[in-house]
Tab-separated table of C-alpha atoms and ligand atoms in Angstrom:
chain	number	residue	atom	x	y	z
A	1	MET	CA	18.489	-41.963	17.671
A	2	ALA	CA	16.989	-38.661	16.509
A	3	LEU	CA	15.042	-38.720	13.140
A	4	ILE	CA	15.002	-35.787	11.463
A	5	VAL	CA	13.114	-35.292	7.957
A	6	HIS	CA	14.684	-32.627	5.147
A	7	LYS	CA	12.750	-31.328	2.391
A	8	TYR	CA	14.415	-29.842	-0.559
A	9	GLY	CA	12.641	-27.848	-3.561
A	10	GLY	CA	13.276	-27.328	-7.006
A	11	THR	CA	15.982	-24.842	-7.095
A	12	SER	CA	17.763	-26.896	-4.151
A	13	MET	CA	17.787	-30.004	-6.637
A	14	GLY	CA	18.341	-27.823	-9.820
A	15	SER	CA	21.296	-29.348	-11.047
A	16	THR	CA	23.410	-32.342	-10.506
A	17	GLU	CA	25.912	-29.978	-8.725
A	18	ARG	CA	22.967	-28.746	-6.438
A	19	ILE	CA	22.258	-32.564	-5.931
A	20	LYS	CA	25.860	-32.986	-4.839
A	21	ASN	CA	25.659	-30.434	-2.287
A	22	VAL	CA	22.257	-31.892	-1.117
A	23	ALA	CA	24.030	-35.451	-0.486
A	24	ARG	CA	26.858	-33.835	1.162
A	25	ARG	CA	24.577	-31.854	3.741
A	26	VAL	CA	22.485	-35.066	4.103
A	27	ALA	CA	25.641	-37.045	5.070
A	28	LYS	CA	27.039	-34.536	7.382
A	29	TRP	CA	23.464	-34.875	9.264
A	30	HIS	CA	24.011	-38.595	9.270
A	31	ASP	CA	27.565	-38.460	10.192
A	32	ALA	CA	26.538	-36.569	13.341
A	33	GLY	CA	24.230	-39.625	14.418
A	34	TYR	CA	21.039	-38.504	13.008
A	35	GLN	CA	18.655	-40.955	11.068
A	36	VAL	CA	17.635	-38.957	8.090
A	37	ILE	CA	14.255	-39.144	5.501
A	38	VAL	CA	15.002	-36.652	2.649
A	39	VAL	CA	11.939	-35.936	0.585
A	40	PRO	CA	13.272	-33.782	-2.617
A	41	SER	CA	10.867	-31.909	-5.260
A	42	ALA	CA	11.346	-32.321	-8.838
A	43	MET	CA	14.167	-30.353	-10.281
A	44	SER	CA	13.312	-26.874	-11.005
A	45	GLY	CA	11.091	-25.960	-13.860
A	46	GLU	CA	10.474	-30.012	-14.422
A	47	THR	CA	6.870	-30.027	-13.110
A	48	ASN	CA	6.046	-26.852	-15.362
A	49	ARG	CA	7.735	-28.515	-18.395
A	50	LEU	CA	5.736	-31.657	-17.916
A	51	ILE	CA	2.417	-30.119	-17.785
A	52	GLY	CA	3.039	-27.926	-20.521
A	53	MET	CA	3.794	-30.663	-22.586
A	54	ALA	CA	0.423	-31.874	-21.480
A	55	LYS	CA	-1.297	-28.989	-22.477
A	56	GLU	CA	0.297	-29.061	-25.842
A	57	ILE	CA	-1.620	-32.319	-26.289
A	58	SER	CA	-4.757	-31.339	-24.740
A	59	PRO	CA	-6.183	-28.208	-23.077
A	60	GLN	CA	-7.785	-29.818	-20.539
A	61	PRO	CA	-5.567	-33.590	-19.932
A	62	ASP	CA	-7.482	-36.178	-18.011
A	63	PRO	CA	-6.155	-35.478	-14.306
A	64	ARG	CA	-5.279	-38.937	-13.592
A	65	GLU	CA	-2.914	-38.932	-16.521
A	66	LEU	CA	-1.804	-35.489	-15.597
A	67	ASP	CA	-0.665	-36.744	-12.229
A	68	MET	CA	0.842	-39.761	-13.805
A	69	LEU	CA	2.895	-37.567	-15.770
A	70	ALA	CA	3.390	-34.854	-13.006
A	71	SER	CA	4.771	-37.160	-10.497
A	72	THR	CA	7.764	-38.432	-12.799
A	73	GLY	CA	9.849	-35.219	-12.005
A	74	GLU	CA	10.288	-36.146	-8.376
A	75	GLN	CA	10.958	-39.773	-9.181
A	76	VAL	CA	14.095	-38.590	-11.130
A	77	SER	CA	15.224	-36.374	-8.104
A	78	VAL	CA	15.027	-39.199	-5.602
A	79	ALA	CA	17.203	-41.492	-7.849
A	80	LEU	CA	19.689	-38.968	-8.811
A	81	LEU	CA	19.981	-37.880	-5.020
A	82	ALA	CA	20.552	-41.762	-3.848
A	83	MET	CA	23.443	-42.124	-6.284
A	84	ALA	CA	24.960	-38.999	-5.025
A	85	LEU	CA	24.520	-40.469	-1.519
A	86	HIS	CA	26.403	-43.604	-2.855
A	87	SER	CA	29.086	-41.596	-4.084
A	88	VAL	CA	29.841	-39.997	-0.814
A	89	GLY	CA	30.156	-43.473	0.900
A	90	LYS	CA	26.500	-43.379	2.284
A	91	GLU	CA	23.779	-46.122	2.042
A	92	ALA	CA	20.462	-44.552	0.800
A	93	VAL	CA	17.777	-46.294	-1.028
A	94	SER	CA	14.761	-44.159	-2.838
A	95	TYR	CA	10.991	-44.481	-3.065
A	96	ALA	CA	8.209	-43.248	-4.975
A	97	GLY	CA	5.173	-42.335	-2.921
A	98	TRP	CA	3.410	-45.573	-3.997
A	99	GLN	CA	6.217	-47.827	-2.728
A	100	VAL	CA	6.029	-46.593	0.764
A	101	ALA	CA	2.921	-46.469	0.697
A	102	ILE	CA	1.700	-43.140	1.234
A	103	LYS	CA	-2.013	-43.296	0.517
A	104	THR	CA	-4.111	-40.604	-0.427
A	105	ASP	CA	-7.643	-39.880	-1.963
A	106	SER	CA	-8.581	-39.580	-5.375
A	107	ALA	CA	-9.011	-36.022	-6.254
A	108	PHE	CA	-6.023	-35.924	-8.769
A	109	THR	CA	-3.819	-32.981	-9.116
A	110	LYS	CA	-4.936	-31.837	-5.487
A	111	ALA	CA	-5.089	-35.156	-3.455
A	112	ARG	CA	-4.800	-35.267	0.251
A	113	ILE	CA	-2.949	-37.667	2.255
A	114	GLN	CA	-4.673	-40.001	4.199
A	115	SER	CA	-1.887	-42.225	5.812
A	116	ILE	CA	1.849	-43.414	5.484
A	117	ASP	CA	2.849	-46.985	6.265
A	118	ASP	CA	6.217	-46.361	8.320
A	119	THR	CA	7.237	-50.320	8.212
A	120	LYS	CA	9.646	-50.437	5.280
A	121	VAL	CA	11.153	-46.879	5.882
A	122	LYS	CA	11.779	-47.555	9.554
A	123	ALA	CA	13.515	-50.974	8.729
A	124	ASP	CA	15.796	-49.008	6.405
A	125	LEU	CA	16.505	-46.344	8.707
A	126	ASP	CA	17.334	-49.025	11.493
A	127	ALA	CA	19.546	-50.697	9.128
A	128	GLY	CA	21.593	-47.157	8.690
A	129	ARG	CA	20.385	-46.254	5.327
A	130	VAL	CA	19.267	-42.582	4.291
A	131	VAL	CA	15.556	-43.016	3.258
A	132	ILE	CA	14.449	-40.653	0.057
A	133	ILE	CA	10.977	-40.262	-0.403
A	134	THR	CA	9.167	-38.549	-3.707
A	135	GLY	CA	7.554	-35.327	-2.765
A	136	PHE	CA	4.409	-34.120	-4.226
A	137	GLN	CA	2.738	-37.677	-4.414
A	138	GLY	CA	0.976	-40.661	-3.140
A	139	VAL	CA	-1.298	-43.542	-4.498
A	140	ASP	CA	-5.005	-43.903	-4.052
A	141	ASP	CA	-7.040	-46.859	-3.220
A	142	GLY	CA	-7.209	-47.860	-6.628
A	143	GLY	CA	-3.605	-47.913	-7.016
A	144	ASN	CA	-3.366	-44.469	-9.126
A	145	ILE	CA	-0.895	-41.865	-8.708
A	146	ALA	CA	-2.237	-38.849	-7.269
A	147	THR	CA	-0.471	-35.574	-6.594
A	148	LEU	CA	-0.752	-33.301	-3.448
A	149	GLY	CA	-1.586	-29.774	-5.833
A	150	ARG	CA	1.596	-27.591	-6.767
A	151	GLY	CA	4.082	-26.893	-3.860
A	152	GLY	CA	2.779	-30.379	-2.381
A	153	SER	CA	6.350	-31.641	-1.622
A	154	ASP	CA	6.326	-29.513	1.634
A	155	THR	CA	2.965	-31.268	2.445
A	156	SER	CA	4.855	-34.637	1.806
A	157	ALA	CA	7.835	-33.760	4.050
A	158	VAL	CA	5.740	-32.642	7.043
A	159	ALA	CA	3.121	-35.543	6.841
A	160	ILE	CA	5.825	-38.157	6.653
A	161	ALA	CA	7.862	-36.226	9.507
A	162	VAL	CA	4.601	-36.761	11.498
A	163	ALA	CA	4.026	-40.004	10.719
A	164	MET	CA	7.583	-41.233	11.496
A	165	LYS	CA	7.529	-39.081	14.454
A	166	ALA	CA	10.370	-37.191	13.584
A	167	GLN	CA	12.501	-34.735	15.890
A	168	GLU	CA	11.968	-31.587	13.315
A	169	CYS	CA	11.271	-31.203	9.658
A	170	LEU	CA	13.353	-28.940	7.905
A	171	ILE	CA	12.119	-27.269	4.904
A	172	TYR	CA	15.473	-26.121	2.557
A	173	THR	CA	14.949	-23.740	-0.057
A	174	ASP	CA	16.211	-20.926	-1.836
A	175	VAL	CA	15.730	-18.299	0.576
A	176	ASP	CA	17.037	-18.616	4.281
A	177	GLY	CA	13.642	-18.566	5.877
A	178	VAL	CA	10.246	-16.619	5.980
A	179	TYR	CA	10.425	-12.745	5.289
A	180	THR	CA	8.094	-10.016	6.271
A	181	THR	CA	7.263	-10.196	2.682
A	182	ASP	CA	8.354	-12.023	-0.616
A	183	PRO	CA	12.060	-10.907	-0.887
A	184	ARG	CA	11.744	-10.899	-4.554
A	185	VAL	CA	9.264	-7.932	-4.208
A	186	VAL	CA	10.678	-5.955	-1.470
A	187	SER	CA	14.406	-6.090	-1.574
A	188	ASP	CA	14.668	-4.685	2.282
A	189	ALA	CA	12.136	-7.331	3.513
A	190	ARG	CA	13.397	-9.027	6.680
A	191	ARG	CA	13.632	-12.603	7.830
A	192	LEU	CA	11.836	-13.809	10.932
A	193	ASN	CA	13.665	-15.913	13.558
A	194	THR	CA	10.174	-17.248	14.498
A	195	VAL	CA	6.522	-17.346	13.031
A	196	THR	CA	3.634	-17.921	14.601
A	197	PHE	CA	1.651	-21.288	13.355
A	198	GLU	CA	-1.504	-18.927	12.819
A	199	GLU	CA	0.697	-16.250	11.100
A	200	MET	CA	2.251	-18.946	8.609
A	201	LEU	CA	-1.239	-20.364	8.118
A	202	GLU	CA	-2.823	-16.967	6.946
A	203	MET	CA	0.618	-16.019	4.991
A	204	ALA	CA	0.521	-19.117	3.096
A	205	SER	CA	-3.307	-18.943	2.280
A	206	LEU	CA	-3.037	-15.484	1.364
A	207	GLY	CA	-0.549	-16.354	-1.173
A	208	SER	CA	3.013	-16.594	0.449
A	209	LYS	CA	3.976	-19.804	-1.709
A	210	VAL	CA	7.189	-20.257	0.665
A	211	LEU	CA	5.079	-23.042	2.070
A	212	GLN	CA	2.149	-24.973	0.780
A	213	ILE	CA	-0.649	-24.413	3.248
A	214	ARG	CA	-1.606	-27.773	3.811
A	215	SER	CA	2.073	-28.586	5.210
A	216	VAL	CA	1.372	-25.691	7.698
A	217	GLU	CA	-1.779	-27.440	8.775
A	218	PHE	CA	-0.081	-30.572	9.338
A	219	ALA	CA	2.723	-28.792	11.255
A	220	GLY	CA	-0.118	-27.125	13.660
A	221	ASN	CA	-2.436	-29.955	13.895
A	222	TYR	CA	0.609	-32.234	14.893
A	223	ARG	CA	2.652	-29.753	16.521
A	224	MET	CA	5.565	-30.655	14.355
A	225	PRO	CA	8.560	-28.433	14.795
A	226	THR	CA	9.167	-27.111	11.424
A	227	ARG	CA	11.629	-24.857	9.960
A	228	VAL	CA	12.313	-23.095	7.128
A	229	LEU	CA	16.155	-22.485	5.928
A	230	SER	CA	18.782	-22.168	3.107
A	231	SER	CA	19.633	-25.048	0.883
A	232	LEU	CA	22.413	-22.656	-0.980
A	233	THR	CA	24.730	-21.989	2.095
A	234	ASP	CA	27.918	-24.233	2.271
A	235	PRO	CA	26.695	-27.795	2.944
A	236	MET	CA	29.422	-28.195	5.328
A	237	ILE	CA	28.590	-25.542	7.752
A	238	PRO	CA	28.705	-26.643	11.379
A	239	LEU	CA	25.666	-28.079	12.262
A	240	GLU	CA	25.387	-25.894	15.683
A	241	VAL	CA	25.059	-22.925	13.219
A	242	GLU	CA	22.512	-24.789	10.831
A	243	VAL	CA	20.102	-25.902	13.408
A	244	ASN	CA	19.346	-22.671	14.390
A	245	SER	CA	19.350	-20.796	11.185
A	246	GLY	CA	16.340	-19.823	9.162
A	247	THR	CA	12.752	-19.437	10.608
A	248	LEU	CA	11.156	-21.954	13.039
A	249	ILE	CA	7.271	-21.931	13.145
A	250	SER	CA	6.363	-21.536	16.682
A	251	PHE	CA	3.451	-22.972	18.442
A	252	GLU	CA	3.389	-20.580	21.273
A	253	GLU	CA	0.261	-18.562	21.900
A	254	ASP	CA	1.347	-14.501	21.469
A	255	THR	CA	2.838	-13.600	24.816
A	256	HIS	CA	4.609	-10.943	24.142
A	257	MET	CA	3.227	-7.724	24.963
A	258	GLU	CA	5.425	-5.700	23.017
A	259	GLN	CA	4.861	-7.669	19.862
A	260	ALA	CA	4.848	-5.734	16.616
A	261	ALA	CA	1.313	-5.244	14.962
A	262	ILE	CA	2.029	-6.378	11.832
A	263	THR	CA	4.306	-9.468	11.318
A	264	GLY	CA	4.471	-10.100	7.252
A	265	ILE	CA	2.464	-8.809	4.063
A	266	ALA	CA	1.177	-11.508	2.003
A	267	PHE	CA	-0.016	-10.926	-1.728
A	268	ASN	CA	-1.637	-13.046	-4.498
A	269	ARG	CA	-1.606	-11.906	-7.904
A	270	ASP	CA	-3.900	-14.172	-9.623
A	271	GLU	CA	-7.116	-13.484	-8.443
A	272	ALA	CA	-10.475	-12.632	-10.698
A	273	LYS	CA	-13.585	-10.797	-9.695
A	274	ILE	CA	-17.153	-11.758	-10.891
A	275	THR	CA	-20.274	-9.445	-10.082
A	276	VAL	CA	-23.623	-10.467	-10.827
A	277	LEU	CA	-25.650	-7.270	-11.363
A	278	GLY	CA	-29.192	-6.227	-10.502
A	279	VAL	CA	-30.385	-9.925	-8.889
A	280	PRO	CA	-33.412	-9.878	-6.769
A	281	ASP	CA	-32.846	-9.341	-3.073
A	282	LYS	CA	-34.600	-12.261	-1.391
A	283	PRO	CA	-33.453	-15.416	0.674
A	284	GLY	CA	-31.347	-18.024	-0.924
A	285	ILE	CA	-29.794	-15.415	-3.830
A	286	ALA	CA	-26.445	-16.264	-2.369
A	287	TYR	CA	-26.793	-19.943	-2.617
A	288	GLN	CA	-28.226	-19.743	-6.055
A	289	ILE	CA	-25.129	-17.626	-7.348
A	290	LEU	CA	-22.454	-19.395	-5.633
A	291	GLY	CA	-24.229	-23.018	-5.246
A	292	PRO	CA	-23.214	-23.900	-9.077
A	293	VAL	CA	-19.780	-22.423	-8.608
A	294	ALA	CA	-18.962	-24.643	-5.765
A	295	ASP	CA	-20.517	-27.782	-7.706
A	296	ALA	CA	-17.886	-26.731	-10.228
A	297	ASN	CA	-15.337	-27.233	-7.911
A	298	ILE	CA	-14.418	-23.532	-7.728
A	299	GLU	CA	-13.272	-22.019	-4.734
A	300	VAL	CA	-14.703	-18.711	-3.815
A	301	ASP	CA	-12.857	-16.233	-1.370
A	302	MET	CA	-14.038	-12.687	-0.626
A	303	ILE	CA	-17.787	-11.940	-1.062
A	304	ILE	CA	-19.847	-8.642	-0.873
A	305	GLN	CA	-23.493	-8.293	-1.310
A	306	ASN	CA	-24.651	-4.417	-1.565
A	307	GLN	CA	-27.543	-2.917	-0.472
A	308	SER	CA	-30.617	-3.139	-2.419
A	309	VAL	CA	-32.253	-0.506	-4.023
A	310	ASP	CA	-35.877	-1.269	-5.353
A	311	GLY	CA	-35.508	-5.080	-4.462
A	312	LYS	CA	-32.362	-5.422	-6.556
A	313	THR	CA	-28.793	-5.918	-5.611
A	314	ASP	CA	-25.237	-6.592	-6.864
A	315	PHE	CA	-23.378	-9.598	-5.543
A	316	THR	CA	-19.503	-9.506	-6.018
A	317	PHE	CA	-16.923	-12.342	-5.328
A	318	THR	CA	-13.742	-13.573	-6.135
A	319	VAL	CA	-12.374	-16.745	-7.607
A	320	PRO	CA	-8.470	-17.723	-8.390
A	321	ARG	CA	-7.923	-16.489	-11.788
A	322	GLY	CA	-7.200	-20.205	-13.262
A	323	ASP	CA	-11.098	-20.652	-12.505
A	324	TYR	CA	-12.233	-17.192	-13.845
A	325	ALA	CA	-13.388	-18.441	-17.404
A	326	LYS	CA	-15.125	-21.754	-16.325
A	327	ALA	CA	-16.799	-19.624	-13.148
A	328	MET	CA	-18.039	-17.140	-16.132
A	329	ASP	CA	-19.481	-19.930	-18.375
A	330	THR	CA	-20.980	-21.812	-15.327
A	331	LEU	CA	-22.994	-18.287	-14.149
A	332	GLU	CA	-23.927	-17.344	-17.652
A	333	LEU	CA	-26.031	-20.278	-18.130
A	334	HIS	CA	-27.510	-20.137	-14.668
A	335	VAL	CA	-28.058	-16.779	-14.179
A	336	LYS	CA	-29.721	-16.260	-17.342
A	337	SER	CA	-31.879	-19.194	-17.148
A	338	HIS	CA	-32.633	-19.013	-13.044
A	339	ILE	CA	-32.162	-15.788	-11.641
A	340	GLY	CA	-32.213	-12.907	-13.823
A	341	GLY	CA	-29.838	-9.942	-14.134
A	342	SER	CA	-26.169	-9.483	-15.777
A	343	ILE	CA	-22.822	-10.585	-15.098
A	344	THR	CA	-19.503	-8.909	-15.347
A	345	GLY	CA	-15.924	-9.828	-14.394
A	346	ASP	CA	-12.410	-8.620	-14.096
A	347	ALA	CA	-9.622	-10.994	-14.178
A	348	LYS	CA	-6.766	-8.367	-13.544
A	349	VAL	CA	-7.199	-7.968	-9.827
A	350	SER	CA	-4.924	-9.153	-6.852
A	351	LYS	CA	-5.186	-9.626	-3.066
A	352	VAL	CA	-2.616	-8.013	-0.648
A	353	SER	CA	-2.867	-8.677	2.882
A	354	VAL	CA	-1.193	-7.767	6.258
A	355	VAL	CA	-1.092	-10.179	8.825
A	356	GLY	CA	-0.050	-10.409	12.665
A	357	VAL	CA	-1.497	-11.908	15.566
A	358	GLY	CA	-0.290	-8.473	17.212
A	359	MET	CA	-3.205	-6.945	15.599
A	360	ARG	CA	-5.479	-8.424	18.514
A	361	SER	CA	-4.237	-5.917	20.605
A	362	HIS	CA	-3.602	-2.848	18.274
A	363	VAL	CA	-5.853	-0.610	17.119
A	364	GLY	CA	-6.236	1.325	13.923
A	365	ILE	CA	-4.431	-1.496	11.820
A	366	ALA	CA	-7.017	-0.971	8.956
A	367	SER	CA	-7.286	2.763	8.925
A	368	GLN	CA	-3.235	2.978	8.685
A	369	MET	CA	-3.636	0.388	5.864
A	370	PHE	CA	-6.415	2.178	3.843
A	371	ARG	CA	-4.517	5.750	4.551
A	372	THR	CA	-1.368	4.012	2.853
A	373	LEU	CA	-3.181	2.579	-0.302
A	374	SER	CA	-5.164	5.942	-0.253
A	375	GLU	CA	-1.634	8.336	-0.382
A	376	GLU	CA	-0.879	5.941	-3.250
A	377	GLY	CA	-3.666	6.492	-4.962
A	378	ILE	CA	-4.674	2.732	-4.871
A	379	ASN	CA	-8.114	2.221	-5.183
A	380	ILE	CA	-9.741	-0.776	-2.883
A	381	LEU	CA	-12.064	-2.821	-4.347
A	382	MET	CA	-12.894	-5.333	-1.628
A	383	ILE	CA	-12.121	-5.702	2.053
A	384	SER	CA	-12.202	-8.815	4.246
A	385	THR	CA	-10.524	-8.899	7.573
A	386	SER	CA	-9.792	-11.751	10.321
A	387	GLU	CA	-8.609	-11.131	13.767
A	388	ILE	CA	-5.401	-11.781	12.644
A	389	LYS	CA	-5.278	-10.165	8.843
A	390	ILE	CA	-6.770	-7.668	6.663
A	391	SER	CA	-6.959	-8.325	2.839
A	392	VAL	CA	-7.960	-5.563	0.008
A	393	LEU	CA	-8.368	-6.526	-3.358
A	394	ILE	CA	-6.841	-3.927	-5.947
A	395	ASP	CA	-6.102	-3.575	-9.603
A	396	GLU	CA	-3.078	-5.888	-10.519
A	397	LYS	CA	-1.159	-3.150	-11.493
A	398	TYR	CA	-0.704	-1.661	-8.334
A	399	MET	CA	0.085	-5.116	-6.314
A	400	GLU	CA	3.789	-4.513	-6.175
A	401	LEU	CA	3.479	-0.786	-5.296
A	402	ALA	CA	1.127	-1.440	-2.527
A	403	VAL	CA	3.190	-4.122	-1.003
A	404	ARG	CA	6.274	-1.961	-0.962
A	405	ALA	CA	3.953	0.951	0.444
A	406	LEU	CA	2.715	-1.399	3.306
A	407	HIS	CA	5.845	-2.673	4.138
A	408	LYS	CA	7.453	0.510	4.570
A	409	ALA	CA	4.488	2.223	6.445
A	410	PHE	CA	4.277	-0.644	8.986
A	411	GLY	CA	8.137	-0.203	9.688
A	412	LEU	CA	8.667	-4.105	8.524
A	413	GLU	CA	12.272	-3.344	7.210
A	414	ASN	CA	13.472	-2.481	10.852
A	415	ALA	CA	14.448	-5.441	13.129
B	501	LIG	P1	10.771	-24.540	-3.193
B	501	LIG	O1	11.060	-24.942	-4.637
B	501	LIG	O2	11.931	-24.535	-2.083
B	501	LIG	O3	9.531	-25.055	-2.598
B	501	LIG	P2	9.235	-22.001	-3.583
B	501	LIG	O4	9.641	-21.361	-4.555
B	501	LIG	O5	8.277	-22.867	-3.413
B	501	LIG	O6	10.536	-22.802	-3.340
B	501	LIG	O7	9.284	-21.084	-2.132
B	501	LIG	C1	10.332	-20.206	-1.797
B	501	LIG	C2	10.089	-18.923	-2.461
B	501	LIG	O8	8.921	-18.162	-1.758
B	501	LIG	C3	11.163	-17.860	-2.247
B	501	LIG	O9	12.071	-17.833	-3.624
B	501	LIG	C4	10.455	-16.370	-2.345
B	501	LIG	O10	10.194	-15.780	-3.531
B	501	LIG	C5	8.704	-17.077	-2.274
B	501	LIG	N1	8.132	-16.196	-0.841
B	501	LIG	C6	7.165	-15.625	-1.175
B	501	LIG	N2	6.620	-15.244	0.031
B	501	LIG	C7	7.787	-15.248	0.941
B	501	LIG	C8	8.090	-15.030	2.204
B	501	LIG	N3	7.294	-14.160	2.932
B	501	LIG	N4	9.259	-15.349	2.852
B	501	LIG	C9	10.149	-16.171	1.977
B	501	LIG	N5	10.043	-16.363	0.430
B	501	LIG	C10	8.739	-15.953	0.246
B	502	LIG	N1	7.435	-30.362	-8.043
B	502	LIG	C1	6.134	-30.005	-7.565
B	502	LIG	C2	5.837	-28.480	-8.152
B	502	LIG	O1	6.440	-27.979	-8.880
B	502	LIG	C3	5.947	-30.137	-6.294
B	502	LIG	C4	6.961	-29.173	-5.415
B	502	LIG	O2	8.104	-28.394	-5.799
B	502	LIG	O3	6.876	-29.135	-3.886
B	502	LIG	O4	4.492	-27.981	-7.743
B	503	LIG	MG1	7.802	-24.685	-2.866
């Protein structure tokens, strides 16, 4: 019997009424002969509420305890969904990650899944039960609950689909697929029927929060067919319609000669830029600046080192805005005592990226992007490129303008 994994996000689980709809949809799939595993997120707003309470108690809560707290939102969801399934006549059983067990490392608040035991889940499925497993969490070797980072239920769902050898992983959310850009920012953004795995990986890593990046990595590494679709349609829509709806992540190489140059536009509002001015231009300087930042567990993204003048240069890089204060503190101490030079920073910058495998066979994408931004009077602070994306760092106040202008300039609204 074919096994399918459904993941429902916060909005999809946002009220008891919505949970009843999820139960109806799941029951429909089960009635059609599928074995079903459901991976829900916490009800919308709940994880923020929990983390907010922790921050009221302590500005930097202990990460183990933070995970103990944040993971409870999903436990509420699985139990309510099991009850809703019972009410529509289905046998269903819910498990927290540690009960399965989903084993993770001990990197609290950003743990990685290491293994998933299929024994208990398989037995339940074979006994005809719908199995509901908390998203976002697992357990480390020491028996501590660890969460997978914000948006981590996507990763739980795809990893469970891989471990259980499911036919497909369906990510139900509050939009009906992956769009050319966030439809909340560009109202005429267009839904993509398919998006290549590479493009989805870039979009997710460049800020499109529709899928957590690690879920895309799992899907790609194990070639798990993964589809993003709406949970807000009538739960009883015919299965034949539902199976082809939304956006499928495809693993085919870009074989279409006529492919558009650009597939989508991603953005990340929450960036920060740090410049170390007047550092000596000598071997080891990048390491001396970035080493302490890495040691503080801060991810560095874009990097530029200027031409040196009189043996001195400026070195600029970006970090997530949430890590800006920590990165500045780390560097203040270090630069003063070890390197020399001074530090400036700007925590009000955003990154906008155009993404598309079609870029490989089209020239002039960068110049079109830069022309569009220049016509809007938007200054580019930094640039980075890869084979299938171009990213620019700009002042945050121009971010939405840039996204809309680029969406139009690349004709993304047209089917
Ligand atoms: P869930 O709670 O279901 O996990 P998320 O809020 O994490 O939902 O992800 C869905 C949201 O992602 C959408 O509501 C949309 O605003 C946002 N989003 C960002 N970029 C895109 C995109 N390219 N296509 C679709 N949605 C996007
Ligand atoms: N509830 C978690 C969060 O809000 C995980 C998820 O929704 O995927 O980040
Ligand atoms: Mg999400």
